[in-house]
Coordinates of C-alpha atoms in Angstrom, one line a residue:
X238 CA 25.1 -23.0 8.5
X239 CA 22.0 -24.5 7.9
X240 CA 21.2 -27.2 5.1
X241 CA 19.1 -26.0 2.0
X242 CA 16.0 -28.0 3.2
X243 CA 16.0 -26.1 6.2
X244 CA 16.6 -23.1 4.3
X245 CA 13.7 -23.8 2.3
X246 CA 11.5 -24.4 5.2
X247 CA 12.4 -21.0 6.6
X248 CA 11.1 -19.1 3.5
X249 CA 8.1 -21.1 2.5
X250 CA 5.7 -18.9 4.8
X251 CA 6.6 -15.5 4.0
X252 CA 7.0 -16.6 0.2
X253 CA 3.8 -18.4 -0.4
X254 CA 2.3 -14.7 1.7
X255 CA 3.6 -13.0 -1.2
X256 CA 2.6 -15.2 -3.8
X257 CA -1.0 -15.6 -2.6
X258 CA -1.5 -11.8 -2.5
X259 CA 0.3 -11.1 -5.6
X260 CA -2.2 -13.5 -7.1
X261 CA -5.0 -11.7 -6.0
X262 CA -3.3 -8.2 -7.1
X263 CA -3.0 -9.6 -10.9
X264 CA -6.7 -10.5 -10.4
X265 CA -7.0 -6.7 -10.1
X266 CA -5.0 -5.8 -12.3
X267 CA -6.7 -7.5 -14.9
X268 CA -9.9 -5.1 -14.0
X269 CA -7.8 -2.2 -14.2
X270 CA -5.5 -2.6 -16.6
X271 CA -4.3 0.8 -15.4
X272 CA -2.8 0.2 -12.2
X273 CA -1.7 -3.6 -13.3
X274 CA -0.3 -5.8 -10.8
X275 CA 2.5 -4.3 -9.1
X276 CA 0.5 -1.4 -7.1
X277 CA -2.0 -3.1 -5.9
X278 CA 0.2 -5.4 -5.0
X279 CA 2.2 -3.3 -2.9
X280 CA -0.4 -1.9 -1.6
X281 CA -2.2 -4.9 -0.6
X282 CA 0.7 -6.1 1.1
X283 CA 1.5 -2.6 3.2
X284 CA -2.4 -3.1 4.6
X285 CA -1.7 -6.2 5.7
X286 CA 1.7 -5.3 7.4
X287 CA 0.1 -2.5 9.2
X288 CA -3.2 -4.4 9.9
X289 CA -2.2 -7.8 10.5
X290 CA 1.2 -7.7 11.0
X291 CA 2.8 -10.9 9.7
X292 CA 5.1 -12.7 12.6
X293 CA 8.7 -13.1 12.2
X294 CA 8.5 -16.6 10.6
X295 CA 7.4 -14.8 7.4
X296 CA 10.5 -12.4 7.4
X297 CA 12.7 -14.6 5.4
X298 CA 10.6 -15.2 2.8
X299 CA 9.3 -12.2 2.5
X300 CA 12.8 -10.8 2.0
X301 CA 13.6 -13.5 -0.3
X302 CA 11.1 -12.7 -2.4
X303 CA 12.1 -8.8 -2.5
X304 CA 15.3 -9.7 -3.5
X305 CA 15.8 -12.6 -5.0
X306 CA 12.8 -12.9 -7.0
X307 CA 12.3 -9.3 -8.5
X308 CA 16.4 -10.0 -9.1
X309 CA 15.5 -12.7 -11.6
X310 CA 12.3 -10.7 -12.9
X311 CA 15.5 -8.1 -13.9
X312 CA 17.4 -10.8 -15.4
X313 CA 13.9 -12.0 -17.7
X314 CA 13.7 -8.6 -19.2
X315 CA 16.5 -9.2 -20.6
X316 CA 15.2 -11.7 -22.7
X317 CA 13.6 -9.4 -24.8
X318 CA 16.1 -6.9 -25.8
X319 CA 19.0 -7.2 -28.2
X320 CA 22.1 -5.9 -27.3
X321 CA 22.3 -3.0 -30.3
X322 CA 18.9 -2.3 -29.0
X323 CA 20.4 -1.7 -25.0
X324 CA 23.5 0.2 -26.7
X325 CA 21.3 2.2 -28.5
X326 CA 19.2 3.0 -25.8
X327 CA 21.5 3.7 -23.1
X328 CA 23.7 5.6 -25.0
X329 CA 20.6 8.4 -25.8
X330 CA 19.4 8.4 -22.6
X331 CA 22.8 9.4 -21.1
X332 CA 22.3 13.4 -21.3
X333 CA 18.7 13.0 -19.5
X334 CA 20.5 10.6 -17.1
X335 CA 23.5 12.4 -16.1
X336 CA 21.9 15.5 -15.3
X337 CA 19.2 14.2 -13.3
X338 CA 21.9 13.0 -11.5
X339 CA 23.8 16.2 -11.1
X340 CA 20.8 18.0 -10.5
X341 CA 19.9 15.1 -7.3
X342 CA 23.3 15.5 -5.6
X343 CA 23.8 19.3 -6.0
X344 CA 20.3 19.2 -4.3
X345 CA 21.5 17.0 -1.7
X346 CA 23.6 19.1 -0.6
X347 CA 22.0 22.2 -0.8
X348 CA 18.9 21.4 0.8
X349 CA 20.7 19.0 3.4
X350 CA 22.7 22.2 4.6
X351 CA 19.4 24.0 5.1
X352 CA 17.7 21.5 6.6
X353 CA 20.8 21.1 9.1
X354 CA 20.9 17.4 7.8
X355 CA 24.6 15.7 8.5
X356 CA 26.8 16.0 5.8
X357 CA 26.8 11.6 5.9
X358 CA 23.2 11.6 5.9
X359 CA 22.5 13.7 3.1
X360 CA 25.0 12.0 1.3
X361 CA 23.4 8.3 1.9
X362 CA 20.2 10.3 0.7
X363 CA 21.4 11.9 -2.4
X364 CA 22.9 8.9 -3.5
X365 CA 20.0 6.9 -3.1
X366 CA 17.8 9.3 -5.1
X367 CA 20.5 9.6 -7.6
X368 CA 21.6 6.4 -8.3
X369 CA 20.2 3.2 -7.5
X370 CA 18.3 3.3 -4.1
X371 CA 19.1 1.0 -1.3
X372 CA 21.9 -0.6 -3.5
X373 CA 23.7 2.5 -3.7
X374 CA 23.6 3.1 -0.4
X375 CA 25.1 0.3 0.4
X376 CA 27.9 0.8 -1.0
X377 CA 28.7 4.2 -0.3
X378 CA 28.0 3.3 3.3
X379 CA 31.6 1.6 4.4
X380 CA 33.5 4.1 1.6
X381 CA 32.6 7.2 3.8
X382 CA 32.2 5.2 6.7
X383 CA 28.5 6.1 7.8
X384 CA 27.2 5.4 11.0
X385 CA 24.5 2.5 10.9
X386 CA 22.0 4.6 12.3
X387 CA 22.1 7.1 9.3
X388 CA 22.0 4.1 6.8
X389 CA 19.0 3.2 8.7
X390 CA 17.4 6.0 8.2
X391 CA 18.2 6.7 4.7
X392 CA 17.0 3.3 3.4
X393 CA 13.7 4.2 5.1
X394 CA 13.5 7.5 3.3
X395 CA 14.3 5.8 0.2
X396 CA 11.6 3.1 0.5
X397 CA 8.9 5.5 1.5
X398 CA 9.5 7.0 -2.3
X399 CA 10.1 4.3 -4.1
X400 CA 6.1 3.4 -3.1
X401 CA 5.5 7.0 -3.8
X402 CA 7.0 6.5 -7.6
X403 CA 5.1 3.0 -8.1
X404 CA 1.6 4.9 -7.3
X405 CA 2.4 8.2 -8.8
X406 CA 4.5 8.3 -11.6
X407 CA 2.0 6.1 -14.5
X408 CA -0.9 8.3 -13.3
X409 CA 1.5 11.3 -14.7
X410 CA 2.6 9.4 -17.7
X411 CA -0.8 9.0 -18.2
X412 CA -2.2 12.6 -18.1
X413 CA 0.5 14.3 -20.5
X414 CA 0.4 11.4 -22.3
X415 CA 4.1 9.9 -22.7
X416 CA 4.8 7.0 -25.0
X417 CA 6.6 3.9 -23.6
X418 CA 9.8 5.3 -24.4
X419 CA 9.5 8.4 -22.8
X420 CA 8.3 7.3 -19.9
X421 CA 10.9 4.1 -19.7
X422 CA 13.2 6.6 -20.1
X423 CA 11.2 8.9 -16.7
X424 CA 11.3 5.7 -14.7
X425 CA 14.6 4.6 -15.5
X426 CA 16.4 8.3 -14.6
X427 CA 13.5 9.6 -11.8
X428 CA 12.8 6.3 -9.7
X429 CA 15.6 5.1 -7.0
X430 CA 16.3 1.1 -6.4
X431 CA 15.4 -0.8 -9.5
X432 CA 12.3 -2.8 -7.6
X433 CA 10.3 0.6 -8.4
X434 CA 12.1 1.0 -11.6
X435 CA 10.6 -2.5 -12.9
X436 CA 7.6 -1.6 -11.2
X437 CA 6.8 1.8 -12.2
X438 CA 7.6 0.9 -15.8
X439 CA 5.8 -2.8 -16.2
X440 CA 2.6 -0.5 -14.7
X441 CA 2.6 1.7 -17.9
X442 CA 3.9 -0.8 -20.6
X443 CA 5.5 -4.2 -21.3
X444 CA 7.8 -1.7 -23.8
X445 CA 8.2 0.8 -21.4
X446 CA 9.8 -1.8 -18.8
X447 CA 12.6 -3.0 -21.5
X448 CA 13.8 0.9 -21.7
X449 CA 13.6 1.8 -18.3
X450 CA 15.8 -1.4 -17.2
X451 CA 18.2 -0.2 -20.1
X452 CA 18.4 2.9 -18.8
X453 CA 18.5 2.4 -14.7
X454 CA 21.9 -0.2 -16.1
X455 CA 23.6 2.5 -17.0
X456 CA 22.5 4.8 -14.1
X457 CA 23.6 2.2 -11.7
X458 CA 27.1 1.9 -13.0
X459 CA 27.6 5.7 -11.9
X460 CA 28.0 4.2 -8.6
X461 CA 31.8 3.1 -9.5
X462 CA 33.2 6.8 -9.9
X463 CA 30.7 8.2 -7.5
X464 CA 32.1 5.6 -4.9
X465 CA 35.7 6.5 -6.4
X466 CA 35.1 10.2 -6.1
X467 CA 33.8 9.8 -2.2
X468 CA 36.6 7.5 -1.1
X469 CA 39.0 10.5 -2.4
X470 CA 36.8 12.9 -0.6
X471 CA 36.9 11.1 2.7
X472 CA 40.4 10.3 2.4
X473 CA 41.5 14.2 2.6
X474 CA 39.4 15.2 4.9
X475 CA 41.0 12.7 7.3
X476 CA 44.4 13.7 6.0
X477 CA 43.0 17.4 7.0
X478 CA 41.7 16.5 10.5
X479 CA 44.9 14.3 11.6
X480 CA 47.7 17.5 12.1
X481 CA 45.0 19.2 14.3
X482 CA 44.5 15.9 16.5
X483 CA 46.7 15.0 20.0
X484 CA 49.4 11.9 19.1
X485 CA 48.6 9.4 21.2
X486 CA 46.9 6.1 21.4
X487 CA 42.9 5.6 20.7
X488 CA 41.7 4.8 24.3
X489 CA 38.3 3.2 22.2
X490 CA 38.7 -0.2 20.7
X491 CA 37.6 -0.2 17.3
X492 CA 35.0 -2.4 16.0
X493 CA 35.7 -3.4 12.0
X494 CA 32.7 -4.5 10.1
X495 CA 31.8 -6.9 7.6
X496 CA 32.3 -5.9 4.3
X497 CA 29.5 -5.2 2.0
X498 CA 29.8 -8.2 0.0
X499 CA 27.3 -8.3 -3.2
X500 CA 25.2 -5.2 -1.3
X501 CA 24.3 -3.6 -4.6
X502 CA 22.6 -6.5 -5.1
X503 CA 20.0 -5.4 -3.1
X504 CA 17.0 -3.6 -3.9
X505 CA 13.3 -2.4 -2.7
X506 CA 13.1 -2.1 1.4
X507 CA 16.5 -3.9 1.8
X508 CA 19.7 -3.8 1.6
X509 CA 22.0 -6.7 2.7
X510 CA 24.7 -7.4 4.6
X511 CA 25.2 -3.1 5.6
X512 CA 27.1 -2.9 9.1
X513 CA 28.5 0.6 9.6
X514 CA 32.1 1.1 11.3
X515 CA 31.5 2.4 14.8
X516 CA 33.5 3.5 17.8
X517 CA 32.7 1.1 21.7
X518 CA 31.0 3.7 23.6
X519 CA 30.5 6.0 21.2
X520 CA 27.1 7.9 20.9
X521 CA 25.6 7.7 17.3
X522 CA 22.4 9.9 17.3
X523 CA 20.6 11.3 14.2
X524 CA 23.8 11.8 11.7
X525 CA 26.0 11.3 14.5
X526 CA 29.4 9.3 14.6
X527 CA 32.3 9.5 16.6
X528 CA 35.1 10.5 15.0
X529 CA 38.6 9.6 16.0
X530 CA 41.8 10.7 14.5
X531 CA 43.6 7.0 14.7
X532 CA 40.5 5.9 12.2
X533 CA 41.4 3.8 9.8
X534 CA 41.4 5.1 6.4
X535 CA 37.8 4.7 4.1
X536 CA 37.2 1.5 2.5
X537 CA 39.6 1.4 -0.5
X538 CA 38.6 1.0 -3.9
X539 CA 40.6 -1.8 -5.2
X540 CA 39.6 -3.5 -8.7
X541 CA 37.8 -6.1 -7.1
X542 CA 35.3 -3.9 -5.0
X543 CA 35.4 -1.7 -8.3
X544 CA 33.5 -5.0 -9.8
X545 CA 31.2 -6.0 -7.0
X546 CA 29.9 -2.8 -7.2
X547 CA 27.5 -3.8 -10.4
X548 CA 25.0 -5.9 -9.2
X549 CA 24.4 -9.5 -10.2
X550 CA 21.1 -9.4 -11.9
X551 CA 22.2 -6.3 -14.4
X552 CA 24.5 -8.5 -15.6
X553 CA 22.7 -11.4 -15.9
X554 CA 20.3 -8.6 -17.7
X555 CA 23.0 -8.3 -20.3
X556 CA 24.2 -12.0 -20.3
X557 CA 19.9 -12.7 -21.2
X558 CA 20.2 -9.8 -24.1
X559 CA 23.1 -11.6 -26.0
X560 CA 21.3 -14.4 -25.6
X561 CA 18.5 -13.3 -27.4
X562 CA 20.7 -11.5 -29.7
X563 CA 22.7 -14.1 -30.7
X564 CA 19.1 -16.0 -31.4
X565 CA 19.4 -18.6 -28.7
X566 CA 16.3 -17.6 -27.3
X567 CA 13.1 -19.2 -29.2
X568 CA 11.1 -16.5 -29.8
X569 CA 7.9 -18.6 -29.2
X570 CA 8.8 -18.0 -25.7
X571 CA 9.2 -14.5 -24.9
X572 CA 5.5 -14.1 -24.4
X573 CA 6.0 -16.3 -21.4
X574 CA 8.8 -15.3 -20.4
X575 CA 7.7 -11.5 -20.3
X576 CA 4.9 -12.4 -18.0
X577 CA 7.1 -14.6 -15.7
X578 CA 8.3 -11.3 -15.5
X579 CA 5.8 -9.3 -14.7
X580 CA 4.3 -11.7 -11.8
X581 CA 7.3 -11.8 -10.3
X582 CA 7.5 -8.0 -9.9
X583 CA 4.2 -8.5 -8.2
X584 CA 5.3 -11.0 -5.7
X585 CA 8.2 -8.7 -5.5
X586 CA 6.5 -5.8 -4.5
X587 CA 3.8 -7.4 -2.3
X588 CA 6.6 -8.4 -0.2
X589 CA 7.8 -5.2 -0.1
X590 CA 4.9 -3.6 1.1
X591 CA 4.7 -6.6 4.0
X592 CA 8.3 -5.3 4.7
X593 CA 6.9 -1.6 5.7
X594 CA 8.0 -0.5 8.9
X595 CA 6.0 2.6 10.1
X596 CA 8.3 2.7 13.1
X597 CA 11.4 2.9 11.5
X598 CA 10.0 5.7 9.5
X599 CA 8.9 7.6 12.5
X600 CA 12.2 7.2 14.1
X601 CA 14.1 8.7 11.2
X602 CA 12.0 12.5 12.5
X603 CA 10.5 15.0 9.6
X604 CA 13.8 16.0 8.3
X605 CA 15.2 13.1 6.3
X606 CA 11.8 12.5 5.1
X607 CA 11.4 16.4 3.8
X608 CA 14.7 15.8 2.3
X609 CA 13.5 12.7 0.1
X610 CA 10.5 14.2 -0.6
X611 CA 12.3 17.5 -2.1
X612 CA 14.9 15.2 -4.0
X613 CA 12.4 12.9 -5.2
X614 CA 10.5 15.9 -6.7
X615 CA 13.5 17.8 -7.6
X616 CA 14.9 14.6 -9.8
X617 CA 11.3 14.1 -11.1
X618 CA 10.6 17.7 -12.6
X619 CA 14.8 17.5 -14.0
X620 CA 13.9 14.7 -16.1
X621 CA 10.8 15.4 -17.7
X622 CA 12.6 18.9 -18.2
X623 CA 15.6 17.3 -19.6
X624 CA 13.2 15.2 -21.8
X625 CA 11.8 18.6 -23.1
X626 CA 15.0 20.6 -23.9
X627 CA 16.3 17.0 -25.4
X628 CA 13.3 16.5 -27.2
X629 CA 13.1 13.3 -25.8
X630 CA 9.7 13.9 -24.2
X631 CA 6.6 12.6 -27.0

């Protein structure tokens, strides 16, 4: 293991690239104030990825600074929030959020089956629009046992999107003319990881931001019973499969992976430690994985995985509200504090855009792609509608 001065060493490069051209993206956003910092930011940043092509001694700081960083630009939102205020708002954003998230995974599945998507594909895909991006992803991944091949290619569907919300979504804010609430409450229930959440949102408003994280804290915890509900799922279907099956030994040697330790953690391009369970010898193409009848069961759901499921920074988002409930928060400061926030969704999301990977997303073929784009769409029309027939849309 290396030491933290080494550690520190390794990042500087591909931090200080994200810092310099998030610097030069606030610069822009300063012009126009209607883009702010984030988009041009990523966009900078994706030019320069496919242009220049950063070497691999700027990969770890880049993904530091996609994770890490727009992790802690989460936790500073918090800052400015009381907790009544988060209870209130997540509690009336719940009928907008849950059927947004009905409406994503019924779509799923519909249009997975007539695509002729995989049924673990379209699941990685449908949760990732539903819920919380590459996070939940993640996490579903070992319950259902996905091949890595398919996580692959939905976390590349999923990031294509998220860029797609960042550019997209103010400009439509903008022409019906949403207040910051409505439209924190649109980010928070249309947008996938919560990079593009903090993004979209600190693009249309300072006020919008605080809802939108509100509201994408609650979405995210949907992951525990959607996780729960999956893990059942899988766990009869193998029952059902095993009768029909030959008794004898496996003749393949089974490869366990790591456990996803802290995955919802991660957001924007990346998603941490994700290593699929896979069969030696066994052929994985688009959706594929072996299946064997001696598998062991799906990852169980014991209390403690139940809890690592809620990232870090969400917490420490609630942890910053008290805080500032409670008063131990000067209020001189949250002016600071706000914009701390706000550059560091920058950096963030210039290092996301030097993480794009054309190839990855070329790879992946038309159909997962067409599948995003009709979820992505799908989830964005369900919650302005919602917002309409709730009367949560002024």
């Amino acid at each position: 293991m290396r030491s933290l001065p080494e550690r520190a060493r390794a990042v500087l490069p591909g931090l200080a690239l994200a810092v310099a051209v998030a610097a030069v993206a606030t610069v822009v956003g300063q012009h126009v104030p209607l883009v702010g910092s984030a988009v041009p930011g990523a966009v900078i940043g994706a030019v320069i990825a496919l242009v220049i092509k950063p070497g691999a001694r700027f990969a770890p700081g880049v993904k530091y600074a996609s994770t890490f960083l727009l992790q802690c630009s989460v936790v500073l939102l918090g800052t400015q929030l009381s907790i009544a205020e988060a209870a209130r708002v997540g509690l009336a954003s719940l009928p907008v959020m849950l059927g947004t998230l009905a409406v994503c995974l019924t779509a799923a599945w519909l249009y997975g089956r007539m695509l002729g998507i995989p049924r673990d594909l379209r699941t990685l895909i449908g949760v990732g629009t539903g819920i919380c991006g590459g996070s939940a992803i993640a996490a579903v991944s070992p319950v259902i046992e996905a091949a890595s091949t398919d996580v692959a290619y939905a976390i590349s569907t999923i990031f294509l999107f998220n860029i797609a919300a960042v550019l997209v979504f103010p400009l439509i804010g903008h022409a019906i003319g949403m207040s910051q609430q409505s439209f924190g409450l649109f980010a928070g229930t249309a947008v996938n990881d919560t990079s593009s959440v903090v993004a979209t949102a600190t693009t249309y408003g300072a006020a919008a931001a605080n809802h939108a994280i509100v509201v994408k804290l609650v979405r995210t915890l949907t992951i525990i019973p959607i996780c729960l509900g999956l893990a059942a799922l899988a766990a009869r279907r193998q029952r059902a499969e095993r009768p029909a099956r030959p008794s004898r030994q496996p003749e393949l040697a089974l490869v366990d992976s790591a456990e996803v330790v802290g995955a919802s953690n991660s957001v924007g391009s990346s998603t941490g430690p994700v290593v699929a369970r896979t069969a030696i010898g066994a052929g994985t193409g688009l959706g594929g994985k072996t299946a064997s009848a001696f598998a062991p069961a799906p990852a169980r759901m014991s209390p403690l995985r139940v809890v690592l499921l809620v990232p870090w920074f969400l917490i420490g988002f609630v942890v910053a509200a008290a805080l500032n409930s409670a008063g131990l928060i000067p209020s001189g400061s949250h002016g600071s504090l706000q914009h701390g926030s706000v550059f560091l969704v920058a950096v963030a999301l210039s290092a996301i855009g030097l993480s794009t990977n054309v190839p990855a997303l070329r790879k992946a073929g038309p159909k997962p792609v067409l599948l995003g784009a009709l979820l992505w769409i799908t989830v964005a029309v369900a919650s302005l509608g919602l917002q309409t027939l709730t009367g949560t849309l002024r």
